[in-house]
Structures are given as C-alpha cells and as structure tokens.
Amino acid sequence: MQHNDIEPDGGLDIRFSHVHLYVDRVCELSAYKEFEDSIMLFHKKYDEMTAGEGRNEVEERGNSPSVDVGRQLWQSITKQNVDGNYSMAEEFASHGRDIVKQLIAGFGFRVTGCHATSHTNTVVVTSKDPNGIQIAVSAMKRGDENLHEEDANAAVEDNGPYHHFGPSNITRFYQAHSDRQGIAVLAFEVGYECLEGIFRRYAEHHPELVPKEFKNGPVENDNEARIFEVFAYYKGERDTS
C-alpha cells in the first residue's frame, strides 16, 4: 500500500478493531463447531418442551430455565457428543473453563475464523452483528505449553509476518503475567496515511516500547494490511526497559 508522510488535516483516523486473548488452551475447530451444534439443538428442544405452557410476554422475560430440566436435556444431547474434559457427574467450577466455549454458550457468539501454526492454535469468535465484537483467542498447542521464552524464540515459526500468532509472543506474555492467561492485545484500525505518523511518534518518544520486529516501521502484508505493534507499558523505568 502506498502512503505519504503527510498526516490528514483532521488528525488520526482510528477506531477499535478487536481484542486478542492468549489462553491456556484452544481446541480444534471441529470441537467448537460440534459444541455450537449442541447449543443450537439445546435451545430448539427446550423451546419445544416449554411450548404451550401459556406464559405471557412479561412472564417469559422473567423466566429462567429450570436447572434440573436444562441439565437433563443437555446430558441427553451430549451423551454421544461429549467434550473430552467434561463429565456429567462433575460439580461445576468457575475456573479452568474453556474461554471460547464460554463465549459461545454465554453470549451466543460463534467461531467464524481460525489460524494454526506448528506451535499455536487460534480461533476468531464474533457476535452476530457483522460490525460487532471480534475476539481472537490463541494458545500453545498441546505439548508446547511449557516452552520457555528462549525456546519459543528459537522455534521455527511458520506464522509468517503475523507475529501475534507466534509462540514467542505467547510465551513472552505469560512470563510477563505470572503464567496467567488474559487479554494480550487491543487492536485498532487506522485510516490511510496514519500508521507512519504513529510509528514516528513511538520511535521518537518511546522507542523501547517498539518490539524488534517493528523497529524499522510497520510490517506490510501483501494485499492485506500493514501492521504496527507496540508494548503497552515499560517493565522498569521509562525509556530503559
């Protein structure tokens, strides 16, 4: 993409795009699609079970599904379609859940994209609104979870210019956050001609916040987009680390 060094008169054209989570695990795409089908079947069967009960609109809004009825229905659906980490007899625990499945079941989101490398899996979860929420979720593949940052940096990365999918980015995030999953990236889209101006400001005022991959400026992906990444804060004193 061509650009010039003159910034638009109206200032930066910038808007929020998506968040990117680095988490403990991401299943294969087929597992999430199977889970989505089970959720849709659950809603369909529950509506059929409760049809004709004569609740008016006000009662419907205040009505919650019976936990026992819902549990029995869900178990009947998942007998032949059960997650490998799920036991029908286990007590519910709020921690250690699959974040992607929580987004699917709790908010009605759906997996609409995926990307895999030799060491990482990523899915994209979005709301029904095409202009709504977009969440990328990445994790190390099974067997690579305990890679140290040095090993991850040395690993052959087949993520191309997409550094945010690489194992080195994920291990670096975990080491900086006490080995806890979380929101790793806040992503923004900027208008034509704006990205060079942002890079110049960081290079001048906060050069230590620019990762080595972007020291020479934004990375251009042919026929797709130009990307520039920065760290959100210093590890130590300003301008030193």
PDB file of C-alpha atoms in Angstrom:
ATOM      1  CA  MET A   1       0.000   0.000   0.000  1.00  0.00           C
ATOM      2  CA  GLN A   2       1.307   3.418  -0.847  1.00  0.00           C
ATOM      3  CA  HIS A   3       1.401   6.182   1.708  1.00  0.00           C
ATOM      4  CA  ASN A   4       2.841   9.637   2.139  1.00  0.00           C
ATOM      5  CA  ASP A   5       4.297  11.318   5.188  1.00  0.00           C
ATOM      6  CA  ILE A   6       1.614  13.976   5.487  1.00  0.00           C
ATOM      7  CA  GLU A   7      -0.953  13.239   8.153  1.00  0.00           C
ATOM      8  CA  PRO A   8      -4.610  14.025   7.447  1.00  0.00           C
ATOM      9  CA  ASP A   9      -5.754  17.509   8.469  1.00  0.00           C
ATOM     10  CA  GLY A  10      -8.441  16.029  10.719  1.00  0.00           C
ATOM     11  CA  GLY A  11      -5.922  14.175  12.898  1.00  0.00           C
ATOM     12  CA  LEU A  12      -5.695  10.424  13.352  1.00  0.00           C
ATOM     13  CA  ASP A  13      -8.431   8.295  11.842  1.00  0.00           C
ATOM     14  CA  ILE A  14      -8.508   5.499  14.434  1.00  0.00           C
ATOM     15  CA  ARG A  15     -11.168   3.049  15.578  1.00  0.00           C
ATOM     16  CA  PHE A  16     -11.262  -0.035  17.749  1.00  0.00           C
ATOM     17  CA  SER A  17     -10.991  -3.370  15.912  1.00  0.00           C
ATOM     18  CA  HIS A  18     -10.732  -6.381  18.243  1.00  0.00           C
ATOM     19  CA  VAL A  19      -9.132  -7.926  21.308  1.00  0.00           C
ATOM     20  CA  HIS A  20      -6.706 -10.835  21.241  1.00  0.00           C
ATOM     21  CA  LEU A  21      -6.568 -13.254  24.160  1.00  0.00           C
ATOM     22  CA  TYR A  22      -3.678 -15.578  24.975  1.00  0.00           C
ATOM     23  CA  VAL A  23      -5.142 -18.511  26.905  1.00  0.00           C
ATOM     24  CA  ASP A  24      -4.216 -21.915  28.320  1.00  0.00           C
ATOM     25  CA  ARG A  25      -5.890 -23.974  25.622  1.00  0.00           C
ATOM     26  CA  VAL A  26      -7.728 -23.719  22.321  1.00  0.00           C
ATOM     27  CA  CYS A  27      -9.469 -26.792  20.935  1.00  0.00           C
ATOM     28  CA  GLU A  28      -9.629 -27.847  17.307  1.00  0.00           C
ATOM     29  CA  LEU A  29     -12.177 -26.008  15.186  1.00  0.00           C
ATOM     30  CA  SER A  30     -14.302 -29.157  14.800  1.00  0.00           C
ATOM     31  CA  ALA A  31     -14.799 -29.363  18.586  1.00  0.00           C
ATOM     32  CA  TYR A  32     -16.193 -25.835  18.727  1.00  0.00           C
ATOM     33  CA  LYS A  33     -18.470 -26.371  15.742  1.00  0.00           C
ATOM     34  CA  GLU A  34     -19.785 -29.540  17.384  1.00  0.00           C
ATOM     35  CA  PHE A  35     -20.372 -27.577  20.590  1.00  0.00           C
ATOM     36  CA  GLU A  36     -22.240 -24.851  18.666  1.00  0.00           C
ATOM     37  CA  ASP A  37     -24.499 -27.509  17.120  1.00  0.00           C
ATOM     38  CA  SER A  38     -25.234 -28.901  20.590  1.00  0.00           C
ATOM     39  CA  ILE A  39     -26.123 -25.445  21.902  1.00  0.00           C
ATOM     40  CA  MET A  40     -28.497 -24.817  18.994  1.00  0.00           C
ATOM     41  CA  LEU A  41     -30.132 -28.204  19.487  1.00  0.00           C
ATOM     42  CA  PHE A  42     -30.495 -27.498  23.217  1.00  0.00           C
ATOM     43  CA  HIS A  43     -32.377 -24.245  22.543  1.00  0.00           C
ATOM     44  CA  LYS A  44     -34.590 -25.912  19.945  1.00  0.00           C
ATOM     45  CA  LYS A  45     -35.525 -28.826  22.216  1.00  0.00           C
ATOM     46  CA  TYR A  46     -36.051 -26.592  25.236  1.00  0.00           C
ATOM     47  CA  ASP A  47     -38.431 -24.380  23.243  1.00  0.00           C
ATOM     48  CA  GLU A  48     -40.313 -27.484  22.158  1.00  0.00           C
ATOM     49  CA  MET A  49     -40.502 -28.756  25.740  1.00  0.00           C
ATOM     50  CA  THR A  50     -41.845 -25.491  27.105  1.00  0.00           C
ATOM     51  CA  ALA A  51     -44.186 -24.653  24.214  1.00  0.00           C
ATOM     52  CA  GLY A  52     -47.824 -24.319  25.168  1.00  0.00           C
ATOM     53  CA  GLU A  53     -47.215 -23.514  28.817  1.00  0.00           C
ATOM     54  CA  GLY A  54     -49.175 -20.322  28.363  1.00  0.00           C
ATOM     55  CA  ARG A  55     -46.656 -17.827  29.712  1.00  0.00           C
ATOM     56  CA  ASN A  56     -47.271 -14.260  28.646  1.00  0.00           C
ATOM     57  CA  GLU A  57     -44.524 -11.939  27.437  1.00  0.00           C
ATOM     58  CA  VAL A  58     -43.882 -10.430  30.880  1.00  0.00           C
ATOM     59  CA  GLU A  59     -43.582 -13.872  32.475  1.00  0.00           C
ATOM     60  CA  GLU A  60     -41.329 -15.051  29.640  1.00  0.00           C
ATOM     61  CA  ARG A  61     -38.858 -12.225  30.175  1.00  0.00           C
ATOM     62  CA  GLY A  62     -38.589 -13.026  33.870  1.00  0.00           C
ATOM     63  CA  ASN A  63     -38.473 -16.785  33.420  1.00  0.00           C
ATOM     64  CA  SER A  64     -35.242 -18.739  33.772  1.00  0.00           C
ATOM     65  CA  PRO A  65     -34.941 -22.325  32.540  1.00  0.00           C
ATOM     66  CA  SER A  66     -35.212 -24.932  35.259  1.00  0.00           C
ATOM     67  CA  VAL A  67     -31.684 -26.009  36.153  1.00  0.00           C
ATOM     68  CA  ASP A  68     -32.714 -29.636  36.559  1.00  0.00           C
ATOM     69  CA  VAL A  69     -34.661 -29.711  33.286  1.00  0.00           C
ATOM     70  CA  GLY A  70     -31.834 -27.950  31.491  1.00  0.00           C
ATOM     71  CA  ARG A  71     -29.226 -30.324  32.899  1.00  0.00           C
ATOM     72  CA  GLN A  72     -31.198 -33.406  31.900  1.00  0.00           C
ATOM     73  CA  LEU A  73     -31.772 -32.040  28.419  1.00  0.00           C
ATOM     74  CA  TRP A  74     -28.111 -31.110  27.963  1.00  0.00           C
ATOM     75  CA  GLN A  75     -26.988 -34.544  29.135  1.00  0.00           C
ATOM     76  CA  SER A  76     -29.356 -36.228  26.695  1.00  0.00           C
ATOM     77  CA  ILE A  77     -27.852 -34.181  23.856  1.00  0.00           C
ATOM     78  CA  THR A  78     -24.225 -34.690  24.809  1.00  0.00           C
ATOM     79  CA  LYS A  79     -24.266 -38.418  25.551  1.00  0.00           C
ATOM     80  CA  GLN A  80     -22.890 -39.089  22.085  1.00  0.00           C
ATOM     81  CA  ASN A  81     -21.305 -35.657  21.759  1.00  0.00           C
ATOM     82  CA  VAL A  82     -19.370 -35.010  24.926  1.00  0.00           C
ATOM     83  CA  ASP A  83     -16.313 -32.822  25.404  1.00  0.00           C
ATOM     84  CA  GLY A  84     -13.155 -34.696  26.398  1.00  0.00           C
ATOM     85  CA  ASN A  85     -12.814 -32.544  29.519  1.00  0.00           C
ATOM     86  CA  TYR A  86     -16.477 -32.872  30.520  1.00  0.00           C
ATOM     87  CA  SER A  87     -18.021 -35.285  32.964  1.00  0.00           C
ATOM     88  CA  MET A  88     -21.768 -35.326  33.519  1.00  0.00           C
ATOM     89  CA  ALA A  89     -21.190 -36.158  37.185  1.00  0.00           C
ATOM     90  CA  GLU A  90     -18.702 -33.398  37.967  1.00  0.00           C
ATOM     91  CA  GLU A  91     -19.566 -30.326  40.003  1.00  0.00           C
ATOM     92  CA  PHE A  92     -19.406 -27.033  38.162  1.00  0.00           C
ATOM     93  CA  ALA A  93     -16.255 -24.987  38.756  1.00  0.00           C
ATOM     94  CA  SER A  94     -15.981 -21.396  37.589  1.00  0.00           C
ATOM     95  CA  HIS A  95     -12.242 -21.626  36.988  1.00  0.00           C
ATOM     96  CA  GLY A  96     -10.389 -23.598  34.341  1.00  0.00           C
ATOM     97  CA  ARG A  97     -13.189 -23.303  31.798  1.00  0.00           C
ATOM     98  CA  ASP A  98     -12.708 -23.150  28.040  1.00  0.00           C
ATOM     99  CA  ILE A  99     -12.991 -19.433  27.254  1.00  0.00           C
ATOM    100  CA  VAL A 100     -14.178 -19.995  23.693  1.00  0.00           C
ATOM    101  CA  LYS A 101     -16.989 -22.270  24.852  1.00  0.00           C
ATOM    102  CA  GLN A 102     -17.972 -19.720  27.485  1.00  0.00           C
ATOM    103  CA  LEU A 103     -18.325 -17.078  24.777  1.00  0.00           C
ATOM    104  CA  ILE A 104     -20.385 -19.452  22.640  1.00  0.00           C
ATOM    105  CA  ALA A 105     -22.723 -20.606  25.414  1.00  0.00           C
ATOM    106  CA  GLY A 106     -22.913 -17.427  27.485  1.00  0.00           C
ATOM    107  CA  PHE A 107     -23.147 -14.742  24.810  1.00  0.00           C
ATOM    108  CA  GLY A 108     -24.310 -16.603  21.736  1.00  0.00           C
ATOM    109  CA  PHE A 109     -21.084 -15.838  19.856  1.00  0.00           C
ATOM    110  CA  ARG A 110     -19.793 -18.118  17.122  1.00  0.00           C
ATOM    111  CA  VAL A 111     -16.379 -19.185  15.844  1.00  0.00           C
ATOM    112  CA  THR A 112     -16.010 -17.549  12.434  1.00  0.00           C
ATOM    113  CA  GLY A 113     -12.299 -17.984  11.700  1.00  0.00           C
ATOM    114  CA  CYS A 114      -9.206 -19.946  12.611  1.00  0.00           C
ATOM    115  CA  HIS A 115      -5.447 -19.994  12.099  1.00  0.00           C
ATOM    116  CA  ALA A 116      -2.916 -22.676  13.004  1.00  0.00           C
ATOM    117  CA  THR A 117       0.880 -22.765  13.072  1.00  0.00           C
ATOM    118  CA  SER A 118       3.252 -25.548  14.087  1.00  0.00           C
ATOM    119  CA  HIS A 119       3.067 -24.441  17.714  1.00  0.00           C
ATOM    120  CA  THR A 120      -0.162 -22.440  18.169  1.00  0.00           C
ATOM    121  CA  ASN A 121      -3.901 -22.599  17.540  1.00  0.00           C
ATOM    122  CA  THR A 122      -6.114 -19.545  17.080  1.00  0.00           C
ATOM    123  CA  VAL A 123      -9.842 -19.058  16.590  1.00  0.00           C
ATOM    124  CA  VAL A 124     -11.824 -15.889  15.982  1.00  0.00           C
ATOM    125  CA  VAL A 125     -15.096 -15.507  17.883  1.00  0.00           C
ATOM    126  CA  THR A 126     -17.626 -12.890  16.795  1.00  0.00           C
ATOM    127  CA  SER A 127     -21.092 -11.668  17.627  1.00  0.00           C
ATOM    128  CA  LYS A 128     -23.984 -11.937  15.176  1.00  0.00           C
ATOM    129  CA  ASP A 129     -23.594  -8.288  14.200  1.00  0.00           C
ATOM    130  CA  PRO A 130     -21.022  -8.108  11.352  1.00  0.00           C
ATOM    131  CA  ASN A 131     -19.824  -4.826  12.842  1.00  0.00           C
ATOM    132  CA  GLY A 132     -19.901  -6.136  16.410  1.00  0.00           C
ATOM    133  CA  ILE A 133     -17.432  -7.722  18.799  1.00  0.00           C
ATOM    134  CA  GLN A 134     -14.438  -9.636  17.427  1.00  0.00           C
ATOM    135  CA  ILE A 135     -12.226 -11.692  19.741  1.00  0.00           C
ATOM    136  CA  ALA A 136      -9.150 -13.626  18.626  1.00  0.00           C
ATOM    137  CA  VAL A 137      -8.130 -16.406  21.020  1.00  0.00           C
ATOM    138  CA  SER A 138      -4.703 -18.088  20.787  1.00  0.00           C
ATOM    139  CA  ALA A 139      -2.964 -20.813  22.763  1.00  0.00           C
ATOM    140  CA  MET A 140       0.078 -23.028  22.506  1.00  0.00           C
ATOM    141  CA  LYS A 141      -0.627 -26.474  21.093  1.00  0.00           C
ATOM    142  CA  ARG A 142      -0.641 -29.469  23.417  1.00  0.00           C
ATOM    143  CA  GLY A 143       2.930 -30.371  24.263  1.00  0.00           C
ATOM    144  CA  ASP A 144       4.263 -26.850  23.682  1.00  0.00           C
ATOM    145  CA  GLU A 145       2.616 -25.199  26.697  1.00  0.00           C
ATOM    146  CA  ASN A 146       5.789 -25.164  28.794  1.00  0.00           C
ATOM    147  CA  LEU A 147       8.156 -23.726  26.218  1.00  0.00           C
ATOM    148  CA  HIS A 148      10.474 -21.152  27.757  1.00  0.00           C
ATOM    149  CA  GLU A 149      10.783 -17.817  26.007  1.00  0.00           C
ATOM    150  CA  GLU A 150      14.259 -18.674  24.696  1.00  0.00           C
ATOM    151  CA  ASP A 151      12.976 -21.963  23.237  1.00  0.00           C
ATOM    152  CA  ALA A 152       9.962 -20.230  21.734  1.00  0.00           C
ATOM    153  CA  ASN A 153      12.186 -17.604  20.136  1.00  0.00           C
ATOM    154  CA  ALA A 154      14.361 -20.346  18.668  1.00  0.00           C
ATOM    155  CA  ALA A 155      11.406 -22.409  17.440  1.00  0.00           C
ATOM    156  CA  VAL A 156      10.763 -22.449  13.728  1.00  0.00           C
ATOM    157  CA  GLU A 157       7.846 -20.078  13.316  1.00  0.00           C
ATOM    158  CA  ASP A 158       5.602 -20.584  10.312  1.00  0.00           C
ATOM    159  CA  ASN A 159       3.294 -17.703  11.167  1.00  0.00           C
ATOM    160  CA  GLY A 160       4.946 -15.533   8.511  1.00  0.00           C
ATOM    161  CA  PRO A 161       4.501 -11.829   9.185  1.00  0.00           C
ATOM    162  CA  TYR A 162       1.756 -12.490  11.724  1.00  0.00           C
ATOM    163  CA  HIS A 163       3.885 -12.167  14.858  1.00  0.00           C
ATOM    164  CA  HIS A 164       0.798 -12.124  17.085  1.00  0.00           C
ATOM    165  CA  PHE A 165       0.215 -15.821  16.264  1.00  0.00           C
ATOM    166  CA  GLY A 166       3.779 -16.874  17.086  1.00  0.00           C
ATOM    167  CA  PRO A 167       4.852 -18.921  20.125  1.00  0.00           C
ATOM    168  CA  SER A 168       7.390 -16.279  21.152  1.00  0.00           C
ATOM    169  CA  ASN A 169       4.637 -13.683  21.627  1.00  0.00           C
ATOM    170  CA  ILE A 170       2.519 -16.037  23.715  1.00  0.00           C
ATOM    171  CA  THR A 171       5.357 -17.191  25.984  1.00  0.00           C
ATOM    172  CA  ARG A 172       6.516 -13.599  26.431  1.00  0.00           C
ATOM    173  CA  PHE A 173       3.013 -12.595  27.519  1.00  0.00           C
ATOM    174  CA  TYR A 174       2.746 -15.479  30.002  1.00  0.00           C
ATOM    175  CA  GLN A 175       6.126 -14.698  31.546  1.00  0.00           C
ATOM    176  CA  ALA A 176       5.133 -11.057  31.950  1.00  0.00           C
ATOM    177  CA  HIS A 177       1.808 -12.001  33.584  1.00  0.00           C
ATOM    178  CA  SER A 178       2.838 -14.667  36.106  1.00  0.00           C
ATOM    179  CA  ASP A 179       1.844 -17.501  33.754  1.00  0.00           C
ATOM    180  CA  ARG A 180      -1.769 -16.358  33.632  1.00  0.00           C
ATOM    181  CA  GLN A 181      -3.967 -16.144  30.576  1.00  0.00           C
ATOM    182  CA  GLY A 182      -5.580 -12.841  29.676  1.00  0.00           C
ATOM    183  CA  ILE A 183      -6.104 -10.054  27.188  1.00  0.00           C
ATOM    184  CA  ALA A 184      -2.845  -9.690  25.292  1.00  0.00           C
ATOM    185  CA  VAL A 185      -3.681  -7.232  22.537  1.00  0.00           C
ATOM    186  CA  LEU A 186      -6.021  -4.314  21.978  1.00  0.00           C
ATOM    187  CA  ALA A 187      -6.158  -3.861  18.206  1.00  0.00           C
ATOM    188  CA  PHE A 188      -7.147  -0.731  16.327  1.00  0.00           C
ATOM    189  CA  GLU A 189      -7.691   0.111  12.683  1.00  0.00           C
ATOM    190  CA  VAL A 190      -6.294   3.385  11.414  1.00  0.00           C
ATOM    191  CA  GLY A 191      -7.014   5.293   8.257  1.00  0.00           C
ATOM    192  CA  TYR A 192      -4.828   5.747   5.226  1.00  0.00           C
ATOM    193  CA  GLU A 193      -1.613   7.723   5.918  1.00  0.00           C
ATOM    194  CA  CYS A 194      -1.917   7.456   9.717  1.00  0.00           C
ATOM    195  CA  LEU A 195       0.318   4.496  10.545  1.00  0.00           C
ATOM    196  CA  GLU A 196       3.617   6.155   9.637  1.00  0.00           C
ATOM    197  CA  GLY A 197       2.778   9.065  11.931  1.00  0.00           C
ATOM    198  CA  ILE A 198       2.098   6.700  14.833  1.00  0.00           C
ATOM    199  CA  PHE A 199       5.376   4.872  14.207  1.00  0.00           C
ATOM    200  CA  ARG A 200       7.351   8.136  14.130  1.00  0.00           C
ATOM    201  CA  ARG A 201       5.895   9.224  17.471  1.00  0.00           C
ATOM    202  CA  TYR A 202       6.800   5.952  19.162  1.00  0.00           C
ATOM    203  CA  ALA A 203      10.258   5.889  17.574  1.00  0.00           C
ATOM    204  CA  GLU A 204      10.882   9.409  18.847  1.00  0.00           C
ATOM    205  CA  HIS A 205       9.269   9.332  22.289  1.00  0.00           C
ATOM    206  CA  HIS A 206       9.016   5.645  23.279  1.00  0.00           C
ATOM    207  CA  PRO A 207      11.492   3.586  21.224  1.00  0.00           C
ATOM    208  CA  GLU A 208      11.771   0.910  23.950  1.00  0.00           C
ATOM    209  CA  LEU A 209       8.068   0.143  23.550  1.00  0.00           C
ATOM    210  CA  VAL A 210       8.585  -0.899  19.919  1.00  0.00           C
ATOM    211  CA  PRO A 211       9.298  -4.659  19.508  1.00  0.00           C
ATOM    212  CA  LYS A 212      12.352  -5.586  17.486  1.00  0.00           C
ATOM    213  CA  GLU A 213      10.195  -6.837  14.613  1.00  0.00           C
ATOM    214  CA  PHE A 214       8.862  -3.315  14.112  1.00  0.00           C
ATOM    215  CA  LYS A 215      11.973  -1.201  14.732  1.00  0.00           C
ATOM    216  CA  ASN A 216      12.089  -0.304  11.036  1.00  0.00           C
ATOM    217  CA  GLY A 217       8.427   0.545  10.829  1.00  0.00           C
ATOM    218  CA  PRO A 218       5.120  -1.163  10.089  1.00  0.00           C
ATOM    219  CA  VAL A 219       5.191  -4.632   8.538  1.00  0.00           C
ATOM    220  CA  GLU A 220       3.325  -4.854   5.267  1.00  0.00           C
ATOM    221  CA  ASN A 221       1.343  -7.956   4.355  1.00  0.00           C
ATOM    222  CA  ASP A 222       0.836  -8.086   0.604  1.00  0.00           C
ATOM    223  CA  ASN A 223      -2.727  -7.307  -0.453  1.00  0.00           C
ATOM    224  CA  GLU A 224      -3.933  -7.418   3.151  1.00  0.00           C
ATOM    225  CA  ALA A 225      -2.856  -4.789   5.655  1.00  0.00           C
ATOM    226  CA  ARG A 226       0.063  -3.045   7.284  1.00  0.00           C
ATOM    227  CA  ILE A 227       0.660  -3.849  10.958  1.00  0.00           C
ATOM    228  CA  PHE A 228       2.483  -1.989  13.685  1.00  0.00           C
ATOM    229  CA  GLU A 229       2.713  -3.350  17.240  1.00  0.00           C
ATOM    230  CA  VAL A 230       3.862  -1.671  20.432  1.00  0.00           C
ATOM    231  CA  PHE A 231       4.036  -2.656  24.085  1.00  0.00           C
ATOM    232  CA  ALA A 232       1.503  -1.022  26.396  1.00  0.00           C
ATOM    233  CA  TYR A 233       3.900  -0.225  29.243  1.00  0.00           C
ATOM    234  CA  TYR A 234       7.525  -0.417  30.406  1.00  0.00           C
ATOM    235  CA  LYS A 235       8.789  -3.309  32.513  1.00  0.00           C
ATOM    236  CA  GLY A 236      11.002  -0.981  34.528  1.00  0.00           C
ATOM    237  CA  GLU A 237      11.986   2.657  34.306  1.00  0.00           C
ATOM    238  CA  ARG A 238      10.672   4.682  31.406  1.00  0.00           C
ATOM    239  CA  ASP A 239      12.904   4.684  28.294  1.00  0.00           C
ATOM    240  CA  THR A 240      15.086   1.890  29.700  1.00  0.00           C
ATOM    241  CA  SER A 241      13.137  -1.408  29.551  1.00  0.00           C
TER     242      SER A 241
END
